[in-house]
Short mmCIF file of C-alpha atoms in Angstrom, two decimals:
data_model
loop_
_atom_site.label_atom_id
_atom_site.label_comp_id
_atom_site.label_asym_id
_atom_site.label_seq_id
_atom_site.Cartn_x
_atom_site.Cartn_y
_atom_site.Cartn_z
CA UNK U 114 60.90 1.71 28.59
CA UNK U 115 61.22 2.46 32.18
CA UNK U 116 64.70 3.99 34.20
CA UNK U 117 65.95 4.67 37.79
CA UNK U 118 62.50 3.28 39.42
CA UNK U 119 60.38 4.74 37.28
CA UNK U 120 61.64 8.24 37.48
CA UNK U 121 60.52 8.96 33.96
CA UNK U 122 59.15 6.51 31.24
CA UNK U 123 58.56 7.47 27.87
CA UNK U 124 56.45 5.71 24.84
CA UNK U 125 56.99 7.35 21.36
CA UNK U 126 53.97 6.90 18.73
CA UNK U 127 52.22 4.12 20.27
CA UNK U 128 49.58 2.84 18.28
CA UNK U 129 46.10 1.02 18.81
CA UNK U 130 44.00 0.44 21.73
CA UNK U 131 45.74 -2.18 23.92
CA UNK U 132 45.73 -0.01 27.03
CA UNK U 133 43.10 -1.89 29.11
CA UNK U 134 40.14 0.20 27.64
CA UNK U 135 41.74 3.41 29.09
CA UNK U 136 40.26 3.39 32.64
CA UNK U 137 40.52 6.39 34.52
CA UNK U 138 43.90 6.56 36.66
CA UNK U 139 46.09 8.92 37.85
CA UNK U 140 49.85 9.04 39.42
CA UNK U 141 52.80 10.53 41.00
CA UNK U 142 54.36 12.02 37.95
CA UNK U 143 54.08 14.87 35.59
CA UNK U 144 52.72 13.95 32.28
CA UNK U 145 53.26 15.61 28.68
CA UNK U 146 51.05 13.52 26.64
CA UNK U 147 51.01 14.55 22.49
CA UNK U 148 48.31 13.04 20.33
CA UNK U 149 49.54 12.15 16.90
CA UNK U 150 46.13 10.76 15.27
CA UNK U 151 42.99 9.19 15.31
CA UNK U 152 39.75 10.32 17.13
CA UNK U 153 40.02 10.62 20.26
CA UNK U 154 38.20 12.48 23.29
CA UNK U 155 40.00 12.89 26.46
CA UNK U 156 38.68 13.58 29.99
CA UNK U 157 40.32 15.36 32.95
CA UNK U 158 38.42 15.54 36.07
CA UNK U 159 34.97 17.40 34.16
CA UNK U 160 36.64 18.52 31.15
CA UNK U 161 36.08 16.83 28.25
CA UNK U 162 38.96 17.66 25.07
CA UNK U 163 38.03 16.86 21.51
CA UNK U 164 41.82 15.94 20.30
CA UNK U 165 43.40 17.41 17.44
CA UNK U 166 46.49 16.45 15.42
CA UNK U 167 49.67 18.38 17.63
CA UNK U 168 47.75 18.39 20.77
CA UNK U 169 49.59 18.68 23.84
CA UNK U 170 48.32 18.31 27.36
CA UNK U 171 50.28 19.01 30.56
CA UNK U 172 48.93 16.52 33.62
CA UNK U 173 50.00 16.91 36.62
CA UNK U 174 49.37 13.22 37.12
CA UNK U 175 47.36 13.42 40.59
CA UNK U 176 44.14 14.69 38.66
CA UNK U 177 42.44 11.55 37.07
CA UNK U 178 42.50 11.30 33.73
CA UNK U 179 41.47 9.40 30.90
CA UNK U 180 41.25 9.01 27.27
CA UNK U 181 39.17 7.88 25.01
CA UNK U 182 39.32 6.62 21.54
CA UNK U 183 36.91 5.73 19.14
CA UNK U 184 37.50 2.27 18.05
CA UNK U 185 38.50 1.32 15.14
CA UNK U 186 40.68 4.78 14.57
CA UNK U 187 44.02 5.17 14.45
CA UNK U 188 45.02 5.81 17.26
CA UNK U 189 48.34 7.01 18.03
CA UNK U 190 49.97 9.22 20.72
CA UNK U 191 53.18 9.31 22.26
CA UNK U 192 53.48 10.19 26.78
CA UNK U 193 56.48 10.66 28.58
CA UNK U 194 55.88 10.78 32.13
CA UNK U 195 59.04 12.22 34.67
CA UNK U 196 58.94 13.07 39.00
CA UNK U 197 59.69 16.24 39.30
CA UNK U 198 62.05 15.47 42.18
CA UNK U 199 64.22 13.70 39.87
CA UNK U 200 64.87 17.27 38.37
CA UNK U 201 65.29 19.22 41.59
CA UNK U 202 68.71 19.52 42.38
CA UNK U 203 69.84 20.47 38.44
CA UNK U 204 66.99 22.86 38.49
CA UNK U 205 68.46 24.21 41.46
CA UNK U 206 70.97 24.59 40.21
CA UNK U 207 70.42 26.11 36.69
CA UNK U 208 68.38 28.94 38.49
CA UNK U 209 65.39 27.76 36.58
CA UNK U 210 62.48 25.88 38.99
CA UNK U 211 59.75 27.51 36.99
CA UNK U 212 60.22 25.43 33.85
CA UNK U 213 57.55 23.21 36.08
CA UNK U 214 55.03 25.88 36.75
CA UNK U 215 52.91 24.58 33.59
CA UNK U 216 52.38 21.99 34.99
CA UNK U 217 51.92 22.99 38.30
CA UNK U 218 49.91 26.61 38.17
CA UNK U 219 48.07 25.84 34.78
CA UNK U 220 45.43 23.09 35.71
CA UNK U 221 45.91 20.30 33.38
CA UNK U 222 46.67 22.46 30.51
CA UNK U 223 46.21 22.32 26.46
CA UNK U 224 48.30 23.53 23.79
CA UNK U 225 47.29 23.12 20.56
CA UNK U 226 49.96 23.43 17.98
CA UNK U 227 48.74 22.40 14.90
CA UNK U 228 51.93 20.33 14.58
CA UNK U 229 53.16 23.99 14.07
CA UNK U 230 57.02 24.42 14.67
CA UNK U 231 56.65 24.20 18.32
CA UNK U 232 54.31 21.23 18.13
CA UNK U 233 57.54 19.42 15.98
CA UNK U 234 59.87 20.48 18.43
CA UNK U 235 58.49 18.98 21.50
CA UNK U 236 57.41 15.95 19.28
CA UNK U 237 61.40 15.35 18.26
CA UNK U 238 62.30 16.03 21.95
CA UNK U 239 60.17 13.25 23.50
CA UNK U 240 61.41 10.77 20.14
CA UNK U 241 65.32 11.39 21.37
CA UNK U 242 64.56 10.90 25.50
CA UNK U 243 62.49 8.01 24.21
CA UNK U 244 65.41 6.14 22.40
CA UNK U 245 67.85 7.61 24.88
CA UNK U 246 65.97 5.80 27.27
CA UNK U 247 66.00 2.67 25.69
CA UNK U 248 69.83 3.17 24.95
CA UNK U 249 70.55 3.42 28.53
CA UNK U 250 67.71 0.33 29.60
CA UNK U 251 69.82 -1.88 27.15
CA UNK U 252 73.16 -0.80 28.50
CA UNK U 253 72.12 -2.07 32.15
CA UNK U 254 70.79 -5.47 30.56
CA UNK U 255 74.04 -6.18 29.14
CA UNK U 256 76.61 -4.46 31.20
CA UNK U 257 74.50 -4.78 34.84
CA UNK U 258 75.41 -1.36 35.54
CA UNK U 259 73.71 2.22 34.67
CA UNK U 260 74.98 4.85 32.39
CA UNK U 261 75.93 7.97 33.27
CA UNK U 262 76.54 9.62 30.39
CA UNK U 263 73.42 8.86 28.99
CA UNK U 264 71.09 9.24 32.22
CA UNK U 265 72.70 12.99 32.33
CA UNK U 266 71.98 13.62 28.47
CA UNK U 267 68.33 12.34 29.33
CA UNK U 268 68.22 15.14 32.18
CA UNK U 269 69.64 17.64 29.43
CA UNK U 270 67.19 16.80 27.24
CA UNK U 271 64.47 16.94 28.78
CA UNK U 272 64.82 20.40 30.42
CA UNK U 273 65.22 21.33 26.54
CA UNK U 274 61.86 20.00 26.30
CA UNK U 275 60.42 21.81 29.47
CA UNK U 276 62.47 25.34 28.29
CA UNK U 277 60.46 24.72 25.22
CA UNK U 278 57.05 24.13 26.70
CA UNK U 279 57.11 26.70 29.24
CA UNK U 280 58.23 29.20 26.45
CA UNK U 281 54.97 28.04 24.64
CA UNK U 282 52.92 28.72 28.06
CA UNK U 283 54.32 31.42 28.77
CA UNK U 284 51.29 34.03 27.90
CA UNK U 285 48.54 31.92 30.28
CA UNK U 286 51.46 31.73 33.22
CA UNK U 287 51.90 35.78 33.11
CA UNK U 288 47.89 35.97 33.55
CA UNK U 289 47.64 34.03 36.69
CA UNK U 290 47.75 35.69 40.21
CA UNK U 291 51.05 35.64 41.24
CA UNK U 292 50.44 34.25 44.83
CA UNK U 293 47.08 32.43 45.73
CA UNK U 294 45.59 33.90 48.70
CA UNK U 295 44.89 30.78 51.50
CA UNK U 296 41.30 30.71 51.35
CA UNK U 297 41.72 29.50 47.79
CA UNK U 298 44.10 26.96 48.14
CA UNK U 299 42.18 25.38 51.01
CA UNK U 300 39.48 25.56 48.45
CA UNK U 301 41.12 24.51 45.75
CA UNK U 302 42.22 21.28 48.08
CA UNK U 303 38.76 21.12 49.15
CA UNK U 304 37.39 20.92 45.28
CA UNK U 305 40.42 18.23 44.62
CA UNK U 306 39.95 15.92 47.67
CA UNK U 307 36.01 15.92 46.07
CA UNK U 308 37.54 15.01 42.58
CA UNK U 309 39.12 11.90 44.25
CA UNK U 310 35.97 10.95 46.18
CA UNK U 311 33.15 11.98 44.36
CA UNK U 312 32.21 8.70 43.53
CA UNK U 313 31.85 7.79 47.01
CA UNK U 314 29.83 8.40 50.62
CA UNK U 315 30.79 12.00 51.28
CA UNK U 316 30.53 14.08 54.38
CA UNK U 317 31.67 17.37 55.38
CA UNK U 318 32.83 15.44 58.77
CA UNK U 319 35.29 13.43 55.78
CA UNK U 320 36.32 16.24 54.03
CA UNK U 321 37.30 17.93 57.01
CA UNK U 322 39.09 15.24 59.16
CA UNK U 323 40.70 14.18 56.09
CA UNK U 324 42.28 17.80 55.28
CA UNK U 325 42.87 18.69 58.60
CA UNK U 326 40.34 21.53 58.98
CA UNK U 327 37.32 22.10 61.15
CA UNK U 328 34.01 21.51 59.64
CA UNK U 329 33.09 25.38 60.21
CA UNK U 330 35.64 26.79 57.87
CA UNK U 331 35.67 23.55 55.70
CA UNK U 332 31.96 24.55 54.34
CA UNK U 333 32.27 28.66 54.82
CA UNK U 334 35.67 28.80 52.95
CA UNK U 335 34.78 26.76 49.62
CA UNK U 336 31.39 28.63 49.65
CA UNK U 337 32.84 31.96 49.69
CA UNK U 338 35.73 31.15 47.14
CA UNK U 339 33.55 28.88 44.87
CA UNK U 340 30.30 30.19 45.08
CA UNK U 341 29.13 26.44 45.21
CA UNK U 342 28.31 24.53 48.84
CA UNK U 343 30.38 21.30 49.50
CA UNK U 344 27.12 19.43 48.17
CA UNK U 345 26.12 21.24 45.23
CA UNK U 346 29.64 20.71 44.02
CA UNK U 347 29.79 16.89 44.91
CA UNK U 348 26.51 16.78 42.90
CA UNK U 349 27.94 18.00 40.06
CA UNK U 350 30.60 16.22 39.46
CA UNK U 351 28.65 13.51 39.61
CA UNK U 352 26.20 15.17 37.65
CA UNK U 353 29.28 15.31 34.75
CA UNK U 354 30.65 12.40 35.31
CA UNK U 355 27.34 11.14 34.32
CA UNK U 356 26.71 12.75 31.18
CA UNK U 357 30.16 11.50 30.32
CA UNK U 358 29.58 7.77 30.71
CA UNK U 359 25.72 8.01 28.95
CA UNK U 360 27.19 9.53 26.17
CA UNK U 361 31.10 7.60 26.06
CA UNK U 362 30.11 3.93 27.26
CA UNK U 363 27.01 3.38 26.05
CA UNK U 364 27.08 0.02 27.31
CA UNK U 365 26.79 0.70 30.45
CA UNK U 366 23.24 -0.16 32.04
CA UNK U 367 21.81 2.93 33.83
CA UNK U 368 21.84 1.06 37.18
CA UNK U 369 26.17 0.64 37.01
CA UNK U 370 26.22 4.59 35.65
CA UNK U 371 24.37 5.42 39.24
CA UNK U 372 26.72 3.29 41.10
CA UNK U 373 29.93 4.09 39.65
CA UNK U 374 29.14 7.89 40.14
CA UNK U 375 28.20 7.67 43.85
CA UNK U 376 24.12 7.45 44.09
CA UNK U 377 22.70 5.16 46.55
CA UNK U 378 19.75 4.65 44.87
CA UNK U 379 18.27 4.64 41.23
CA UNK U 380 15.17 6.60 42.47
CA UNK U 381 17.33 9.19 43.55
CA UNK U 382 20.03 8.69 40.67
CA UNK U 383 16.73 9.24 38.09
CA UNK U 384 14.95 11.65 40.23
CA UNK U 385 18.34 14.28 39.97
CA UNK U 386 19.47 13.98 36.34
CA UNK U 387 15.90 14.88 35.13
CA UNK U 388 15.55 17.79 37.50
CA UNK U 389 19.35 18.94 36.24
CA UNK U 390 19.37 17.94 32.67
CA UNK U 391 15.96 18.17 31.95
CA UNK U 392 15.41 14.76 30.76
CA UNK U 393 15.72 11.24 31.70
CA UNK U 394 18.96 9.46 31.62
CA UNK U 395 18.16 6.98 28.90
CA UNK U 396 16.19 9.76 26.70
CA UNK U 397 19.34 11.45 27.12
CA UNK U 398 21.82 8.81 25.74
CA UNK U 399 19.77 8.46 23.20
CA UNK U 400 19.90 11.70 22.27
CA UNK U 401 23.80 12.00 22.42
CA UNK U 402 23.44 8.80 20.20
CA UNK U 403 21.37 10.34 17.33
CA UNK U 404 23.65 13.36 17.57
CA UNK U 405 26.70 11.09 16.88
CA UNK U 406 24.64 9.49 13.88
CA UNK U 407 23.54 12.78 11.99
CA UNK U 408 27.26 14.17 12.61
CA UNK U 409 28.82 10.41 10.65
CA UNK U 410 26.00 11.15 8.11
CA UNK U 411 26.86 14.97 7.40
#
């Protein structure tokens, strides 16, 4: 159910695993995804979330995500994506452009509700934009023209919804500095731009060119803010990435795991994970396996 270009799309209680086996991806718009049921582990950038009923997770679309269902669960979740620049001017307007600072200020953010009151609420919201949405998609189809009435009670609605989430964010927003200092958002771009790349041939010439910064502060200012050098942190999101695909697609031979994750070589692919993890990479799937197997047993 799509409107206005793709301005916001929302899917209510979708069900199964037809979603082209849930590659990674990312895009322009903000994301409130709510998992319903099933079993279901979902990665953003390192983080790995073991779902529960009620779940909600803000995205902020850019950071690549992914979930990850077991098959043969039931799997059902419902996602309604929106541009925030669709929402400007009424925000504007209202006085009220912070009902977006989940999803901008909290990182890819989890609330677990329980399916609590609050988990209900934003559940029902995304149901009526949903149907509102296909209301307004089968006006056009028969009429040719938009409708709006029904576009501006999808706007309404939805900064219900975002009133409603930000009051449920509300305690982690109040912690948070209330003005980065620019070191750490040139680090913070810095540790993003890797993110993206990680998988690829990565230089701090790259990084640097590609952000618009010289080399010099490129490598002093995400030491000094991260602790980590550009490398070590390139490594290690490899490094996770890596334990995520042994232990989630087992499938995969250890040769497409090196490749996919950005190692030229399986010498030096083999040679790092054992140094980091203390193991080889095939002992340690098969570890992660017979974890898996005493857990179904118990």
């Amino acid at each position: 159910m799509k409107l206005m270009n793709e301005w916001i799309n929302a899917f209510y209680r979708v069900r199964g695993l037809e979603s082209n086996t849930f590659q990674f991806h990312s895009h322009q718009e903000y994301e409130i995804y709510f998992f319903h049921s099933g079993d279901c582990k979902y990665l953003i950038n390192n983080r790995i979330y073991e779902l529960q009923p009620g779940d909600i997770i803000l995205l902020d679309g850019l950071t690549l995500h992914k979930p990850n269902p077991r098959p043969g669960s039931t799997y059902t979740r419902s996602m309604l994506h929106f541009s925030p620049t669709w929402l400007d001017e009424i925000l504007s307007v209202l006085g009220m452009p912070y009902l977006l600072d989940p999803f901008k200020k909290l990182n890819n953010y989890l609330l677990r509700t329980g399916y609590d009151e609050s988990g209900q609420f934003v559940d029902g919201r995304i149901k009526k934009i949903a149907g509102l949405i296909a209301e307004t998609d089968e006006e056009k189809q028969r009429t040719g023209q938009k409708c709006e009435p029904i576009e501006a009670e999808i706007r309404l609605e939805l900064i219900q919804l975002l009133l409603g989430i930000y009051k449920m964010s509300q305690k982690d927003l109040a912690q948070l500095p209330c003005k980065k200092a620019e070191k750490e958002i040139h680090a913070e771009s810095i540790a993003s731009w890797i993110n993206d790349h990680y998988f690829e041939k990565i230089t701090l010439d790259r990084i640097a060119a590609e952000l618009n910064l010289s080399k010099y502060y490129t490598s002093h200012v995400f030491k000094e803010v991260t602790g980590f050098t550009i490398m070590e942190y390139v490594m290690g999101c490899r490094l996770n990435q890596v334990k995520y695909l042994l232990e989630m697609e087992p499938d995969r031979t250890l040769s497409e795991v090196a490749r996919d994750t950005g190692f030229e070589s399986m010498a030096h692919f083999s040679r790092f994970f054992k140094e980091k993890a203390g193991m080889t990479p095939s002992n340690y799937r098969k570890n992660k396996r017979n974890t898996v197997k005493k857990e179904d047993i118990n």
